[in-house]
Short mmCIF file of C-alpha atoms and ligand atoms in Angstrom, two decimals:
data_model
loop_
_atom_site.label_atom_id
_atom_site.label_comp_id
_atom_site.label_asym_id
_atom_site.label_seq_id
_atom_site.Cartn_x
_atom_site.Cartn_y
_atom_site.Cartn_z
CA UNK G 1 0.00 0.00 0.00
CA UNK G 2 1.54 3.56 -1.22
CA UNK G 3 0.27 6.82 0.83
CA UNK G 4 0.79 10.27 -0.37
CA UNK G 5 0.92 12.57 2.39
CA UNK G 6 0.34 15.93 0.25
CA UNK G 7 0.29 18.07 3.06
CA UNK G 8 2.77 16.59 5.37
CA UNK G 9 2.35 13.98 8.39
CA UNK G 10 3.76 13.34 11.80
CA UNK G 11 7.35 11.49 12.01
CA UNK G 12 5.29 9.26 14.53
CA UNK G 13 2.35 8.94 11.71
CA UNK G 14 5.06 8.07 9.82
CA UNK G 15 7.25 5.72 11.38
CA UNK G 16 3.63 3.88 12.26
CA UNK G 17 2.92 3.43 8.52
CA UNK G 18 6.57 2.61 7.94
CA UNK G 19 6.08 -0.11 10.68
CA UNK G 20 3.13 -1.81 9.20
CA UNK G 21 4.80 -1.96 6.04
CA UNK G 22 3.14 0.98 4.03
CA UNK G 23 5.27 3.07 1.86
CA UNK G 24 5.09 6.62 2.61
CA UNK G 25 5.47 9.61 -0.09
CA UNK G 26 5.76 12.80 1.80
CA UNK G 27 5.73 14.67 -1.30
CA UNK G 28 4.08 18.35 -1.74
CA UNK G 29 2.10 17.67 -4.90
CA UNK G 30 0.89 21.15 -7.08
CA UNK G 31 -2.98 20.71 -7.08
CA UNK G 32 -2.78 20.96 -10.88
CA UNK G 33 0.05 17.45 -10.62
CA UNK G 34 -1.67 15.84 -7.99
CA UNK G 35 -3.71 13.19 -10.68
CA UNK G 36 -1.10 11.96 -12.28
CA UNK G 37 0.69 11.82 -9.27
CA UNK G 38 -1.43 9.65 -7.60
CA UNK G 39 -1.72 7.37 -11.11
CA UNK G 40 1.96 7.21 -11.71
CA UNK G 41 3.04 6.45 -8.53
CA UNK G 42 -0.03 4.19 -7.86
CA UNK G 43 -0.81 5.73 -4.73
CA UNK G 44 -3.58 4.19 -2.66
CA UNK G 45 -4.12 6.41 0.19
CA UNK G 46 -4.06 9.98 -0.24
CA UNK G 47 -3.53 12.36 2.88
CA UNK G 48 -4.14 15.76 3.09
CA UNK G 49 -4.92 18.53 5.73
CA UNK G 50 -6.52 21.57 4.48
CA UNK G 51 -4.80 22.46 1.39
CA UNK G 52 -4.95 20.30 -1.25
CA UNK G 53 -8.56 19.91 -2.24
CA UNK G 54 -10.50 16.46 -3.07
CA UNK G 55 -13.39 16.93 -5.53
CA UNK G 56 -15.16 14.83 -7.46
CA UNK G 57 -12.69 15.04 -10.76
CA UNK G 58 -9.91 14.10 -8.91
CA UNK G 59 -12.09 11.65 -7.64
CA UNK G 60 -13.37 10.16 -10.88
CA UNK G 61 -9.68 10.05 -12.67
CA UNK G 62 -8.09 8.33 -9.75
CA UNK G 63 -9.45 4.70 -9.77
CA UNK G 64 -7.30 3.12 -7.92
CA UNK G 65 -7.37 5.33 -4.78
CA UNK G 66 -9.08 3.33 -1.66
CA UNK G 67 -8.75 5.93 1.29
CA UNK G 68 -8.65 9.55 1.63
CA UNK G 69 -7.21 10.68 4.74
CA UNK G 70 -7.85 14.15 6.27
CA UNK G 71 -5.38 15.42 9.19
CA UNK G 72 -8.06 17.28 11.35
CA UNK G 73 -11.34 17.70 11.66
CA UNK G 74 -13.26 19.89 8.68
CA UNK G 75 -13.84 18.18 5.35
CA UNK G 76 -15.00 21.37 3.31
CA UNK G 77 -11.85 20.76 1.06
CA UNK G 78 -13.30 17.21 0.46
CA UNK G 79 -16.07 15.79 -1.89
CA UNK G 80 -16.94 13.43 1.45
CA UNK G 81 -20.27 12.43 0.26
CA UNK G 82 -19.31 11.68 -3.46
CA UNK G 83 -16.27 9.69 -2.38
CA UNK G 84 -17.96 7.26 -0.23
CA UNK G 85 -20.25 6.77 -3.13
CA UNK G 86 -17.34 5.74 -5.22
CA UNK G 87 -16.64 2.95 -2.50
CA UNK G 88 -13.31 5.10 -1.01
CA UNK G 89 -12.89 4.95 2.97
CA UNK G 90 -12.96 8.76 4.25
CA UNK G 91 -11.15 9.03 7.30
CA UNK G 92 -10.49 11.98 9.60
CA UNK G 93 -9.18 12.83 13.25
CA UNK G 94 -11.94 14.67 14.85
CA UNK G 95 -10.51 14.51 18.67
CA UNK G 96 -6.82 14.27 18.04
CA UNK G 97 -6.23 18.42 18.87
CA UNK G 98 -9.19 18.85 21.74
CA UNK G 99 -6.99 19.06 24.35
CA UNK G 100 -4.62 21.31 22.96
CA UNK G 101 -8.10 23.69 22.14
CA UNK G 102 -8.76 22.87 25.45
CA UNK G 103 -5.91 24.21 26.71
CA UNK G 104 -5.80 27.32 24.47
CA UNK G 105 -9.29 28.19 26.41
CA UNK G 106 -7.67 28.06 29.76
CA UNK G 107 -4.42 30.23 28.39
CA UNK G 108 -6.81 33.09 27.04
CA UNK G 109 -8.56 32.35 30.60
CA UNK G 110 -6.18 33.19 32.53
CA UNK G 111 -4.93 35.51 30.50
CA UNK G 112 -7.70 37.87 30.73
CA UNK G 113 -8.33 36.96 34.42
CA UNK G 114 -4.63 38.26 34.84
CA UNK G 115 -4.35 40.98 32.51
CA UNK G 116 -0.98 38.59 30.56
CA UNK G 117 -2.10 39.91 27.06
CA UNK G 118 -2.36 43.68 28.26
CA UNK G 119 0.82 43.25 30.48
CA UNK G 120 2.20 42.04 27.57
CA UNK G 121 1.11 44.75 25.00
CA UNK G 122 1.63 47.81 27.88
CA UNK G 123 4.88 46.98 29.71
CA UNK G 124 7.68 48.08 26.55
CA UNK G 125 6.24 50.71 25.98
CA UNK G 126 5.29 52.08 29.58
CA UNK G 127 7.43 49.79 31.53
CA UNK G 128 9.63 52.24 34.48
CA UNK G 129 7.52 55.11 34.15
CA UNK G 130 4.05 53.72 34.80
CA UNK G 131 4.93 50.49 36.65
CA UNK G 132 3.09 51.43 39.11
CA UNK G 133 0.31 52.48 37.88
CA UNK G 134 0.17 49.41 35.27
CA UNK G 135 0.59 47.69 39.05
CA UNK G 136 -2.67 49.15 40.20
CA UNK G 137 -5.11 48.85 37.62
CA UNK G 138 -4.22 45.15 36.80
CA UNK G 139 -4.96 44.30 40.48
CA UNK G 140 -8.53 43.97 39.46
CA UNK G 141 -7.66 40.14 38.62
CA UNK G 142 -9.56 37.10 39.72
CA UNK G 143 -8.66 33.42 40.61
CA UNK G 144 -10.39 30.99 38.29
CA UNK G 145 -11.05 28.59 41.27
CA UNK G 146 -14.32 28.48 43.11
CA UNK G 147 -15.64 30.86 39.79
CA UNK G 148 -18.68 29.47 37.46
CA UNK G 149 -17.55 28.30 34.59
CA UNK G 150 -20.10 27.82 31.59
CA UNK G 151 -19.05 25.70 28.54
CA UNK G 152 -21.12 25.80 25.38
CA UNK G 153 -21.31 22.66 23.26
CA UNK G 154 -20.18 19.32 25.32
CA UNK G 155 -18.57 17.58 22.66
CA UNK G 156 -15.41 16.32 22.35
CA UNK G 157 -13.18 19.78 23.13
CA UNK G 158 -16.36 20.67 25.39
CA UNK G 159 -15.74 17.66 27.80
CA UNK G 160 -12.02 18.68 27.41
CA UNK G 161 -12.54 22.54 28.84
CA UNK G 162 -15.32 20.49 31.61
CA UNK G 163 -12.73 18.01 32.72
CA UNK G 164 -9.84 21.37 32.98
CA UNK G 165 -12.41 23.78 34.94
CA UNK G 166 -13.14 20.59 37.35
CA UNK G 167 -9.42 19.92 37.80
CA UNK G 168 -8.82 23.62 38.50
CA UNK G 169 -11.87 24.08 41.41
CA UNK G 170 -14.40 25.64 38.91
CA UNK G 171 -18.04 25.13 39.28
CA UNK G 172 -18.84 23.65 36.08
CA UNK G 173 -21.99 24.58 33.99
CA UNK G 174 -22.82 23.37 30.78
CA UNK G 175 -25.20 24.61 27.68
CA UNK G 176 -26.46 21.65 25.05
CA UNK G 177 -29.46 21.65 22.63
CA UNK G 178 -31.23 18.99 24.94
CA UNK G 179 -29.96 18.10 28.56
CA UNK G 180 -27.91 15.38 29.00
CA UNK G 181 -25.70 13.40 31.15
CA UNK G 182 -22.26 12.35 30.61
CA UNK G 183 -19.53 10.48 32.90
CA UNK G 184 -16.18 12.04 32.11
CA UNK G 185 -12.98 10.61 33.52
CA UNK G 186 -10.03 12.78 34.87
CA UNK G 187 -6.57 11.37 33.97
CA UNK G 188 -3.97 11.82 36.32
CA UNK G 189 -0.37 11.30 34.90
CA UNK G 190 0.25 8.30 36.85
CA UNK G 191 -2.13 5.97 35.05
CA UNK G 192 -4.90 7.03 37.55
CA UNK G 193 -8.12 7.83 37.13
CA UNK G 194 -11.71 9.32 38.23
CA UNK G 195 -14.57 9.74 37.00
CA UNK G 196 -17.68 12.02 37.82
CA UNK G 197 -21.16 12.91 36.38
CA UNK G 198 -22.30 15.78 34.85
CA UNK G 199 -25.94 16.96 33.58
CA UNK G 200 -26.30 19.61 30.65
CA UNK G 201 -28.95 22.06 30.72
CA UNK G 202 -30.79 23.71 27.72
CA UNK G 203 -31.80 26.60 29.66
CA UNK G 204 -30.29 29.11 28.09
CA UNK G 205 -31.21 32.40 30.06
CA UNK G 206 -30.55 30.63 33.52
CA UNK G 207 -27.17 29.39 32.22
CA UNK G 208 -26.20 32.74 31.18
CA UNK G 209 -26.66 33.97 34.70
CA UNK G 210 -24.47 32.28 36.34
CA UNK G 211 -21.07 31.60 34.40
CA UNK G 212 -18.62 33.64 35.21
CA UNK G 213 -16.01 32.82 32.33
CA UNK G 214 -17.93 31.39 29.07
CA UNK G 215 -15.99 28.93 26.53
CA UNK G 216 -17.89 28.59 23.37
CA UNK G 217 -17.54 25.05 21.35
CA UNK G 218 -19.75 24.41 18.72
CA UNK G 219 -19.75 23.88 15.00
CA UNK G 220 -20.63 26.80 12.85
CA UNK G 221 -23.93 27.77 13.10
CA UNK G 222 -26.38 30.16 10.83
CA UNK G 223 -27.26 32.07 13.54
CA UNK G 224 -25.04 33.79 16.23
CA UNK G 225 -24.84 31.76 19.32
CA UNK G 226 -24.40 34.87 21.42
CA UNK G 227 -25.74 37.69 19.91
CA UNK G 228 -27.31 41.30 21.61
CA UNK G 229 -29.86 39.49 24.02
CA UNK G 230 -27.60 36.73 24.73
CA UNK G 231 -24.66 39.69 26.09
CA UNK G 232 -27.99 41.48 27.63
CA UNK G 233 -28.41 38.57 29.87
CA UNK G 234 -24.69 37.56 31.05
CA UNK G 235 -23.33 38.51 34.42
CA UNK G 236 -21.69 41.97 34.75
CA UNK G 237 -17.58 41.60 34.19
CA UNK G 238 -18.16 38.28 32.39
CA UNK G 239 -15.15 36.63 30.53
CA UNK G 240 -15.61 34.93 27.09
CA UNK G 241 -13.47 32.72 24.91
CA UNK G 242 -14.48 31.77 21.57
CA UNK G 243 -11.91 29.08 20.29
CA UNK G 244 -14.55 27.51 18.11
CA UNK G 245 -15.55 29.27 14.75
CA UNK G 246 -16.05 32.89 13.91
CA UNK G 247 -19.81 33.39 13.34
CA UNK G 248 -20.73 31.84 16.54
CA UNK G 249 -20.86 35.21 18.54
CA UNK G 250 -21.82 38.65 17.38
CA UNK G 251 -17.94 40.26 16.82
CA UNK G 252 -19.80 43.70 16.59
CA UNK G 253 -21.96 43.47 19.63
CA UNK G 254 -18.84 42.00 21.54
CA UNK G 255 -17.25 45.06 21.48
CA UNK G 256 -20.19 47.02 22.35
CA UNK G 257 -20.51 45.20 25.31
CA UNK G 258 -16.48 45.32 25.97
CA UNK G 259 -17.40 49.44 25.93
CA UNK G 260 -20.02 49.09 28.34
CA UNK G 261 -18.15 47.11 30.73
CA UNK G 262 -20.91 44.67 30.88
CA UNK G 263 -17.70 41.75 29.31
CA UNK G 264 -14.73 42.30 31.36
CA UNK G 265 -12.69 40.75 28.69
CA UNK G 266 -13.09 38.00 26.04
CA UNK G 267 -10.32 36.57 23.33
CA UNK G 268 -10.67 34.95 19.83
CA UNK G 269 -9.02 32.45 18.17
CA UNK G 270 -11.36 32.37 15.30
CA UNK G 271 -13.10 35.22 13.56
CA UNK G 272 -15.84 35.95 11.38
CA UNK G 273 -13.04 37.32 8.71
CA UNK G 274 -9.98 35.02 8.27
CA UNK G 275 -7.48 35.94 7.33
CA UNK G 276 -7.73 39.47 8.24
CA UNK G 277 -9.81 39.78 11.49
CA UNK G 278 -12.35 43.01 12.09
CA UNK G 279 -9.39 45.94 12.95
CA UNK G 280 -11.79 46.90 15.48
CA UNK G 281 -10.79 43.85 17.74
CA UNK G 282 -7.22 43.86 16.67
CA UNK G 283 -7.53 47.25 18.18
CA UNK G 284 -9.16 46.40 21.45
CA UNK G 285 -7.28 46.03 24.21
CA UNK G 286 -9.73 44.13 26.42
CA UNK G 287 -9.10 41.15 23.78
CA UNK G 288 -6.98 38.32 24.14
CA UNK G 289 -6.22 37.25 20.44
CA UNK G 290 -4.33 34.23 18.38
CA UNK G 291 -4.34 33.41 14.91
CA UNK G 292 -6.58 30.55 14.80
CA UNK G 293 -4.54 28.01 16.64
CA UNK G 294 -6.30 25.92 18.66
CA UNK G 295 -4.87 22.49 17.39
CA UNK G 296 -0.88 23.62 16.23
CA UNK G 297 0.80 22.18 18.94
CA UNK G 298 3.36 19.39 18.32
CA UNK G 299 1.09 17.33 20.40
CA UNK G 300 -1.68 17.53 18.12
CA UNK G 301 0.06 17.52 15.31
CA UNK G 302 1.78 13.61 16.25
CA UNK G 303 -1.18 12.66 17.21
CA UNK G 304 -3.03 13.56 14.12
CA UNK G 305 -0.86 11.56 12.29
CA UNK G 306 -0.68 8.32 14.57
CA UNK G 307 -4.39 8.26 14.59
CA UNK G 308 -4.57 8.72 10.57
CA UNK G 309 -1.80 5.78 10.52
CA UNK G 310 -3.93 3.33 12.75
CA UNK G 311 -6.84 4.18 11.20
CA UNK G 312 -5.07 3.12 7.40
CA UNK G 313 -3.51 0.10 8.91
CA UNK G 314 -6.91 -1.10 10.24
CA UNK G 315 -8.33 -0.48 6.60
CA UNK G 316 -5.52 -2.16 4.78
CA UNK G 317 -6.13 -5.30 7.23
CA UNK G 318 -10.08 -5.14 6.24
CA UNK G 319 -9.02 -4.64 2.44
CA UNK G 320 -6.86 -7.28 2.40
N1 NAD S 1 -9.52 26.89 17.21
C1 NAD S 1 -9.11 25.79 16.61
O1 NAD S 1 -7.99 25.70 16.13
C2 NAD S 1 -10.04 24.61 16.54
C3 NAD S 1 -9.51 23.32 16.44
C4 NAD S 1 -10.40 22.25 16.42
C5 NAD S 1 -11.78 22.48 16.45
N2 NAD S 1 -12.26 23.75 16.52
C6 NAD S 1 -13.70 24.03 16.54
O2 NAD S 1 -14.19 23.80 17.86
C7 NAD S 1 -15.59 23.51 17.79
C8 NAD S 1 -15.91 22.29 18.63
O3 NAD S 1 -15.21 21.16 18.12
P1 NAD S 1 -15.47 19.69 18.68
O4 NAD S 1 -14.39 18.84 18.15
O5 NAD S 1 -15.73 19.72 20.13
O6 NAD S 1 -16.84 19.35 17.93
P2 NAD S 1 -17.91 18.24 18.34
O7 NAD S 1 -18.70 17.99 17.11
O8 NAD S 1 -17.26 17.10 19.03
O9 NAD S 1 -18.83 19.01 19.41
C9 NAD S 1 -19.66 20.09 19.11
C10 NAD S 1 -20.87 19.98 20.02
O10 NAD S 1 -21.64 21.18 19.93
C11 NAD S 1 -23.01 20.80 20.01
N3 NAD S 1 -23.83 21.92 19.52
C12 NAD S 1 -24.13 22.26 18.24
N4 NAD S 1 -24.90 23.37 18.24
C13 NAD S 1 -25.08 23.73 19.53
C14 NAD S 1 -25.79 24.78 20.17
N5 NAD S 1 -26.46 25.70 19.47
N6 NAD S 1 -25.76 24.85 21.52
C15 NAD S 1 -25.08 23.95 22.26
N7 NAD S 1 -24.40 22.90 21.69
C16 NAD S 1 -24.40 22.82 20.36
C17 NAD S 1 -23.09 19.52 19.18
O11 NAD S 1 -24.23 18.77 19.51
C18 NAD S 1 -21.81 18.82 19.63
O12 NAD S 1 -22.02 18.01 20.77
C19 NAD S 1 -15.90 23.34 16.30
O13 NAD S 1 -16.46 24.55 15.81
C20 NAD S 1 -14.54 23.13 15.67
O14 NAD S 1 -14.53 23.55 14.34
C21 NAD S 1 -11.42 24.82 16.57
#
């Protein structure tokens, strides 16, 4: 079995198809070259992350390709439907970064809750002179322990931010479609384990009066998630974190509410305009920002590949 890994893979994805006997080409195909790549070289598996793009020509003049592999989670750049009519396996790795979002959460967390991104920003250009002052007005901080933490969306990087506000003291609330109850486990790193219960609500308005630091994670919706009334009806000083998509909270009417006061301070890794986010929240200082990098840790990134690798070699066996 030949892979092409078109937009790179993990030395531990890999040395895990090397190991199972699969021949790897970790070659950066043009789009335009990718065909007769994939014919010449008989490749059978074709891997790619978010770059190369997998539509139904490619598709049609490729007969001889079994699996399509995508290293993440969204499939937009892939004809998923169309290929599984065509009898290919579609395989992606929907959990392999939730942690690392996870932990991005708790970084812009604590980050607002400690002023770390305004610190940051204030202290080379003000450092001696207003020290002091930069002192005083950052003392407004909070602990995250013993604080309400509400978490929108309890799938897999949901439970993730759950199981991290438990560990850290929080009072954990969460916000589904329909209530339900999940056991999650806490993994300690000496093989230990616990596990505990925890019941969603779908009570919107009653969930937004309590949590004191709000962690959206949801797919892209139509509508805003949090839009005017939803603000109207959050806790005064409230933090957000949006690490899921843009479009799933009102950019415009965050900032509004930044000016009012009524959000102490929220941060974005996702925007409604990527690659060139809204200036306006560039601008703000109240925001915590990254560039959309939930999952790019090295972390993720092996175990992306690893899980792409075991899911090909369990294919190959079923194939065979
Ligand atoms: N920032 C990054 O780099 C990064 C990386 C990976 C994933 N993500 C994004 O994070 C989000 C969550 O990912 P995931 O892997 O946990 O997805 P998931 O599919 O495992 O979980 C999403 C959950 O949200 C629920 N949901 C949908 N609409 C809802 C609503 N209106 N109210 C409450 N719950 C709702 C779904 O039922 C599901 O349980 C996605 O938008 C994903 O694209 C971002």
């Amino acid at each position: 079995m030949k892979v092409l890994a078109n937009d790179g893979i993990s030395k531990a994805g890999e040395q895990a198809l090397k190991n199972a006997g699969i021949e790897i080409l970790d070659n950066r195909v043009a789009q335009d070259h990718v065909i007769n790549f994939i014919n010449e070289n008989n490749v059978d598996v074709l891997l790619v992350r978010s770059a190369t793009k997998v539509r139904q020509d490619l598709i049609d003049a490729c007969p001889g390709l079994k699996i399509i592999g995508r290293g993440g989670i969204g499939m937009d750049n892939i004809d998923v439907e169309y290929a599984i009519d065509k009898g290919l396996y579609v395989i992606n790795t929907p959990t392999a970064s939730s942690k690392s979002v996870a932990e991005l959460v708790f970084g812009h967390f604590f980050s607002l809750a400690r002023f770390l991104h305004e610190s940051n920003r204030l202290m080379p250009l003000e450092g001696e002179t207003h020290f002091d002052a930069m002192k005083k007005s950052f003392s407004k901080a909070y602990e995250l322990s013993g604080k309400t933490l509400g978490v929108i969306g309890f799938g897999s990087i949901g439970q993730e931010v759950v199981k991290m506000g438990i560990s850290l003291g929080m009072k954990v609330i969460v916000l589904t479609r329909k209530p339900k109850t999940k056991v999650l486990t806490l993994e300690f790193f000496d093989g230990q384990t616990l596990n505990f219960e925890i019941t969603s609500t779908n009570d919107m308005d009653a969930f937004l009066k309590e949590a004191d630091f709000i962690s959206i994670n949801t797919p892209k919706t139509n509508e805003y998630i949090i839009d005017t009334p939803q603000f109207e009806k959050m806790k005064d000083g409230v933090y957000i974190v949006n690490t899921a998509r843009g479009g799933v909270i009102n950019e415009v009417s965050l900032i509004d509410f930044i000016e009012s006061g009524k959000v102490a301070g929220a941060a974005l890794d996702v925007f409604e305009k990527e690659p060139n986010p809204e200036v306006l929240l560039l601008m703000n200082p109240a925001l915590s920002l990254s560039p959309h990098v939930g999952g790019n840790t090295v972390d993720a990134q092996e175990k992306i590949g690893v899980e792409l690798a075991e899911q090909i070699i369990k294919i190959k066996e079923t194939i065979q």
